[in-house]
Coordinates of C-alpha atoms and ligand atoms in Angstrom, one line a residue:
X1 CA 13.1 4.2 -11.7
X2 CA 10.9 4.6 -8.8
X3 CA 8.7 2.3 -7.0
X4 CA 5.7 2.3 -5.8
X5 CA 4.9 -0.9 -4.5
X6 CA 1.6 -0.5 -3.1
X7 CA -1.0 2.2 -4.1
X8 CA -4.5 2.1 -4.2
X9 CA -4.8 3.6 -8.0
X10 CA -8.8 3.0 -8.3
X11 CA -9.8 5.3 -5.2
X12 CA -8.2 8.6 -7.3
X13 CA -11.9 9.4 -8.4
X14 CA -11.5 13.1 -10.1
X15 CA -7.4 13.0 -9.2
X16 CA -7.5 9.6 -11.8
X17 CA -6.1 11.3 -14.7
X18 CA -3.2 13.7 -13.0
X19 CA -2.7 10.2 -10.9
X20 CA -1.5 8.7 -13.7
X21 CA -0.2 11.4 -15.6
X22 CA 2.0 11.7 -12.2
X23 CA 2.9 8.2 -12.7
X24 CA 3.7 8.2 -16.4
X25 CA 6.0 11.6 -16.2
X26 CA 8.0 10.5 -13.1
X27 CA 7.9 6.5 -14.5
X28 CA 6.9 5.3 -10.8
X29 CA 6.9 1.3 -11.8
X30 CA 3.0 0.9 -9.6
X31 CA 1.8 -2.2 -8.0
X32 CA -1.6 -1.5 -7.7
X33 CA -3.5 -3.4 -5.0
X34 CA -7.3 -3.8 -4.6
X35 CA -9.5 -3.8 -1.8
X36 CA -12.3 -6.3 -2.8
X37 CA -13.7 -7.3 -6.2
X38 CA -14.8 -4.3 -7.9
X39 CA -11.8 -2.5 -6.7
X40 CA -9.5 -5.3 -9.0
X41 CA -12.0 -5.0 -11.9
X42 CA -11.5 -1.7 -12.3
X43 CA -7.6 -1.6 -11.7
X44 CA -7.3 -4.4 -14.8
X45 CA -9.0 -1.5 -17.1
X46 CA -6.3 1.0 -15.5
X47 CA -4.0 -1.5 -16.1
X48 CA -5.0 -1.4 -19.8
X49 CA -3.4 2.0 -19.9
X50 CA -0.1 2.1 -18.7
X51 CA 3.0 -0.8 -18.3
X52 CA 3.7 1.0 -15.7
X53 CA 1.0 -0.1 -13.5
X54 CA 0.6 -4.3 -12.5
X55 CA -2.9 -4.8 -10.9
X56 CA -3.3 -7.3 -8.4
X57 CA -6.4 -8.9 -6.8
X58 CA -6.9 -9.7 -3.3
X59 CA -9.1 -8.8 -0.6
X60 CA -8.9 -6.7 2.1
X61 CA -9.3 -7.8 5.7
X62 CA -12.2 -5.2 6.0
X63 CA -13.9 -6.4 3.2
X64 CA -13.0 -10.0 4.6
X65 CA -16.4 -11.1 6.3
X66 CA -18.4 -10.2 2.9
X67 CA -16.5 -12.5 0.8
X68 CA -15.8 -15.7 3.2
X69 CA -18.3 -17.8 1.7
X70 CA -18.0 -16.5 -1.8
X71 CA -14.5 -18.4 -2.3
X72 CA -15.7 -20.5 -5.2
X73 CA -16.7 -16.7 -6.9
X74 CA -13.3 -15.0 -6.6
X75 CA -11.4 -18.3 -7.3
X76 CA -11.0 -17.5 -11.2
X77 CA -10.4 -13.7 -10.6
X78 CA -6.8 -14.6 -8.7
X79 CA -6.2 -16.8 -11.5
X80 CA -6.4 -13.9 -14.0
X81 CA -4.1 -11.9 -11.7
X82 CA -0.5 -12.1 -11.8
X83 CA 0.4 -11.3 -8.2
X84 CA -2.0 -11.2 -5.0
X85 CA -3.0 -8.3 -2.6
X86 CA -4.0 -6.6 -0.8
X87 CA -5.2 -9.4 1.8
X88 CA -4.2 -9.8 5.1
X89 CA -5.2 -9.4 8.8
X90 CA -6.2 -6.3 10.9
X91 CA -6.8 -7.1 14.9
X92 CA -5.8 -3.5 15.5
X93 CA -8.2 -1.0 13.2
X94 CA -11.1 -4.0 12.5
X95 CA -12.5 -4.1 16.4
X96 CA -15.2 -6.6 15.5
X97 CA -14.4 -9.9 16.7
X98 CA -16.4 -11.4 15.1
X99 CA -15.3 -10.7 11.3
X100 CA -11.0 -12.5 12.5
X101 CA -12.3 -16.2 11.6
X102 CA -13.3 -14.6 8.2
X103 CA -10.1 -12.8 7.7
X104 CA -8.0 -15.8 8.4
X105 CA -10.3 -18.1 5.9
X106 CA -10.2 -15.7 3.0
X107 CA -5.9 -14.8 3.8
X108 CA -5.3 -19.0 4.0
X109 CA -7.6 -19.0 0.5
X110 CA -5.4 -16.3 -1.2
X111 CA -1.7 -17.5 0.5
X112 CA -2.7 -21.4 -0.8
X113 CA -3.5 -19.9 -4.2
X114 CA -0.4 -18.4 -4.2
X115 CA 1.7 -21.0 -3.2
X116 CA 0.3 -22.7 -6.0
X117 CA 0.1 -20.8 -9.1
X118 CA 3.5 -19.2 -8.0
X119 CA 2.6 -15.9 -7.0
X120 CA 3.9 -13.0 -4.8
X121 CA 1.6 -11.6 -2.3
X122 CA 1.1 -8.0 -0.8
X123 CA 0.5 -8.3 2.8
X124 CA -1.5 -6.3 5.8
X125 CA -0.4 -7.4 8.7
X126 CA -1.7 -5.1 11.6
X127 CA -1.9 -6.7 14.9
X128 CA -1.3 -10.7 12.7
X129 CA 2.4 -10.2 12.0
X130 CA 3.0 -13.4 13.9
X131 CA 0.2 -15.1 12.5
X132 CA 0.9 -14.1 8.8
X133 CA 4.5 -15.2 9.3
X134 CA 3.2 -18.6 10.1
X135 CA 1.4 -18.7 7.1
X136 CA 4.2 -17.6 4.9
X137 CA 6.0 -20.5 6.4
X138 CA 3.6 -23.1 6.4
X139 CA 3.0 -22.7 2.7
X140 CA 6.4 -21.9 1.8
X141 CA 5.4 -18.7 0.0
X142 CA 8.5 -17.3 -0.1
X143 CA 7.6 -14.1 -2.1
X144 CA 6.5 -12.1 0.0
X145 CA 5.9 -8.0 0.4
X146 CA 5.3 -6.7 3.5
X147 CA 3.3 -3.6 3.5
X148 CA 3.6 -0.6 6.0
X149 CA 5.1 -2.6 8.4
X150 CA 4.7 -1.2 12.1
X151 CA 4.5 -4.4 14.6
X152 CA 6.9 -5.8 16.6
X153 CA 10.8 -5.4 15.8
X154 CA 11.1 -9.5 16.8
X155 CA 8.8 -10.8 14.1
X156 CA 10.1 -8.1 12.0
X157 CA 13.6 -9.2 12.6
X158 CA 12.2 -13.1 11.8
X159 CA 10.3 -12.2 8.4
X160 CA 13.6 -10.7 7.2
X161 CA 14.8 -14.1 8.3
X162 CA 12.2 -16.0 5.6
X163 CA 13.2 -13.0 3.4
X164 CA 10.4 -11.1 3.2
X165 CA 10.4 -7.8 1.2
X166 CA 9.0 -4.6 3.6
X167 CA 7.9 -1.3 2.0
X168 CA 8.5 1.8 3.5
X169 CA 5.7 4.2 3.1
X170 CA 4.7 8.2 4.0
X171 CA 4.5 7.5 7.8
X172 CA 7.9 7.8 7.3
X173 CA 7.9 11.3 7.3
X174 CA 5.9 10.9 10.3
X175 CA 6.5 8.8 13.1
X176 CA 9.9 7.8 14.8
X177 CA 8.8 4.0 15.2
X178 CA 8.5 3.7 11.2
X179 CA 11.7 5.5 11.3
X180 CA 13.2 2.4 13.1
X181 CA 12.0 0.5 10.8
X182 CA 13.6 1.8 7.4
X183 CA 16.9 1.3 9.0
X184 CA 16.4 -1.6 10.0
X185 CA 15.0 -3.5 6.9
X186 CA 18.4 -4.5 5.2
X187 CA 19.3 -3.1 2.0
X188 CA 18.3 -6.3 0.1
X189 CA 14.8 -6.3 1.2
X190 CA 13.9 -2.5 0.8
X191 CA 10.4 -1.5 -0.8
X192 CA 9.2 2.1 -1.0
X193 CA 5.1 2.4 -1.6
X194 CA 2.8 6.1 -0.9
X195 CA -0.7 3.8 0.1
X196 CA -1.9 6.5 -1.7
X197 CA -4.2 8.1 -2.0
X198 CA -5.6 7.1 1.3
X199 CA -2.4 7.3 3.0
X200 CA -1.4 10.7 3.4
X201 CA -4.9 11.8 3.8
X202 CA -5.3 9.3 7.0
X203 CA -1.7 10.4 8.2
X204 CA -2.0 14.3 7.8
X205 CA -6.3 13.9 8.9
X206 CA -7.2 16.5 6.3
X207 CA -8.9 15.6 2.5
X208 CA -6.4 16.1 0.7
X209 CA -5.3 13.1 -1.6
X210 CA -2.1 11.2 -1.4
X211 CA -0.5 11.7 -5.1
X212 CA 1.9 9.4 -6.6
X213 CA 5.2 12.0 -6.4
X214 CA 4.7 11.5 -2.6
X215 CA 7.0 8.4 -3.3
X216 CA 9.8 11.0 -4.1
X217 CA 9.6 12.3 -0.3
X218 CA 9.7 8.6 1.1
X219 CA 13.0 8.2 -1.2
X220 CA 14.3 11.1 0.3
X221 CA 13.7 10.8 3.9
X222 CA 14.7 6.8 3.5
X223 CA 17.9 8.3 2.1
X224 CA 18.7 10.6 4.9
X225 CA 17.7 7.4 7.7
X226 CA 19.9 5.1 6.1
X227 CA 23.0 7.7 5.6
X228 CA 22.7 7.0 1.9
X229 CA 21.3 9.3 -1.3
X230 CA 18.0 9.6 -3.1
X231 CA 19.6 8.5 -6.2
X232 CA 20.8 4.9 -4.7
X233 CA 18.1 4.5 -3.0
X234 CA 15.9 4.6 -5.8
X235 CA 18.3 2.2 -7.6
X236 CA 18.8 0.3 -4.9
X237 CA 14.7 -0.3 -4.7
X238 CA 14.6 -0.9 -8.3
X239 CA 17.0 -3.7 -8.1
X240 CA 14.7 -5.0 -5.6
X241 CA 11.4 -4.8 -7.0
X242 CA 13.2 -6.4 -10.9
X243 CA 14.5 -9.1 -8.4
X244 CA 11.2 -10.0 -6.7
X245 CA 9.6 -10.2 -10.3
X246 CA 12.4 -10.9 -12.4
X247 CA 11.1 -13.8 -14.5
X248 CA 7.6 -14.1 -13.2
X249 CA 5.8 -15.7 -15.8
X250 CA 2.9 -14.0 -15.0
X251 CA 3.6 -10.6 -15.6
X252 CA 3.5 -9.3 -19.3
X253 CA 6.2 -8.4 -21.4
X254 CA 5.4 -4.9 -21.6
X255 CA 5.8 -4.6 -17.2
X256 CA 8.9 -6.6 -17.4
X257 CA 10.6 -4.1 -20.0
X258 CA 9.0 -1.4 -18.0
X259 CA 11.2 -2.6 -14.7
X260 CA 14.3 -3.4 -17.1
Ligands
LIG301 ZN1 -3.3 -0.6 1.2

């Protein structure tokens, strides 16, 4: 089964329907991530449709600052979730200064909530690996993905350390750095995700949208980096992702048969 362990499934638009028709034909098991509160309202009605998708709620660091003093709001909307993301940080793409202090108060919010009601989170880190790390540790969240990783090969080297899980995404096909990084995430702690549809669209700077299948041509190129096949890479992922979530009481019965 494929994985796709971090896609943005609400921002299809027209594409929603071949989206998911993608998903369902090719069973890509989808964690789908939102960006802010309407985003994880509308992923629990996609949700609705397939077992194949798990929607999580979390915030986005750029949609940090607009929700920093609405904690008490979004408290009951992680509780209906059964895993968290995508929050974060971004010092690297968010320039405004101003806007960190919220990121950091809305991340500690989600990463206490986590801690406890027992829930793996799906992290941004761009330009706070350290600081996210820190976090990770200080609250002993232990389940932890790290999305489209790209920051320094020391903190990566110390999140694989606190056994964080990384997903390798379509910049794969794309940039030797990101290469470096696929082989270096040990076989344990592999993650595929597209960051669809966005992703592709941002990487390739055309207007095309990222489709689910793109997942097939991380597998492939992952395979080739790491000297193994498609086929046991996509196994190997599996394993990973049922592992992760194996037993989590929050997800339903019909997403735990789906990863079986
Ligand atoms: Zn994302």
């Amino acid at each position: 089964m494929l994985i796709d362990a971090h896609v943005h499934l609400d921002k299809y638009g027209d594409l929603f329907d071949d989206a998911l028709r993608e998903i369902e034909q090719n069973r890509i098991f989808t964690v789908a991530t939102a960006m802010d509160l309407p985003s994880f309202l509308e992923l629990q009605r996609i949700g609705e449709r397939s077992e194949l998708v798990l929607p999580t709620f979390g915030i986005h660091p750029r949609r940090a600052a607009e929700y920093a003093d609405r904690l008490q709001e979004i408290g009951p909307y992680i509780e209906t979730s059964p895993a968290i993301g995508e929050i974060g940080l971004d010092f690297h793409w968010v320039k405004d200064a101003a806007s960190y202090p919220a990121q950091r108060k809305v991340l500690e919010y989600f990463i206490a909530a986590a801690r406890e009601q027992k829930k793996f989170v799906n992290l941004h880190t761009k330009a706070g690996e350290r600081e996210i790390l820190d976090l990770l540790e200080k609250y002993d969240v232990r389940r932890a993905i790290i999305h489209w990783y790209s920051g320094p090969m020391d903190i990566l080297r110390a999140m694989i350390e606190f056994g964080c899980y990384f997903t390798i995404g379509v910049e794969v096909l794309f940039s030797d750095y990101i290469k470096g990084i696929a082989k270096a995430v040990p076989d344990h702690l592999l993650l595929t995700e597209t960051d669809n549809p966005g992703a592709l669209r941002w990487l390739k700077k055309n207007d095309e949208a990222g489709m689910p299948t793109a997942i097939k041509e991380v597998v492939d190129r992952v395979a080739e980096l790491r000297h193994s096949t498609p086929d046991r890479v996509e196994r190997l992922v599996h394993a990973n992702l049922a592992r992760l979530i194996v037993n989590d009481p929050w997800l339903g019965k019909a997403q735990q048969d789906a990863l079986r």
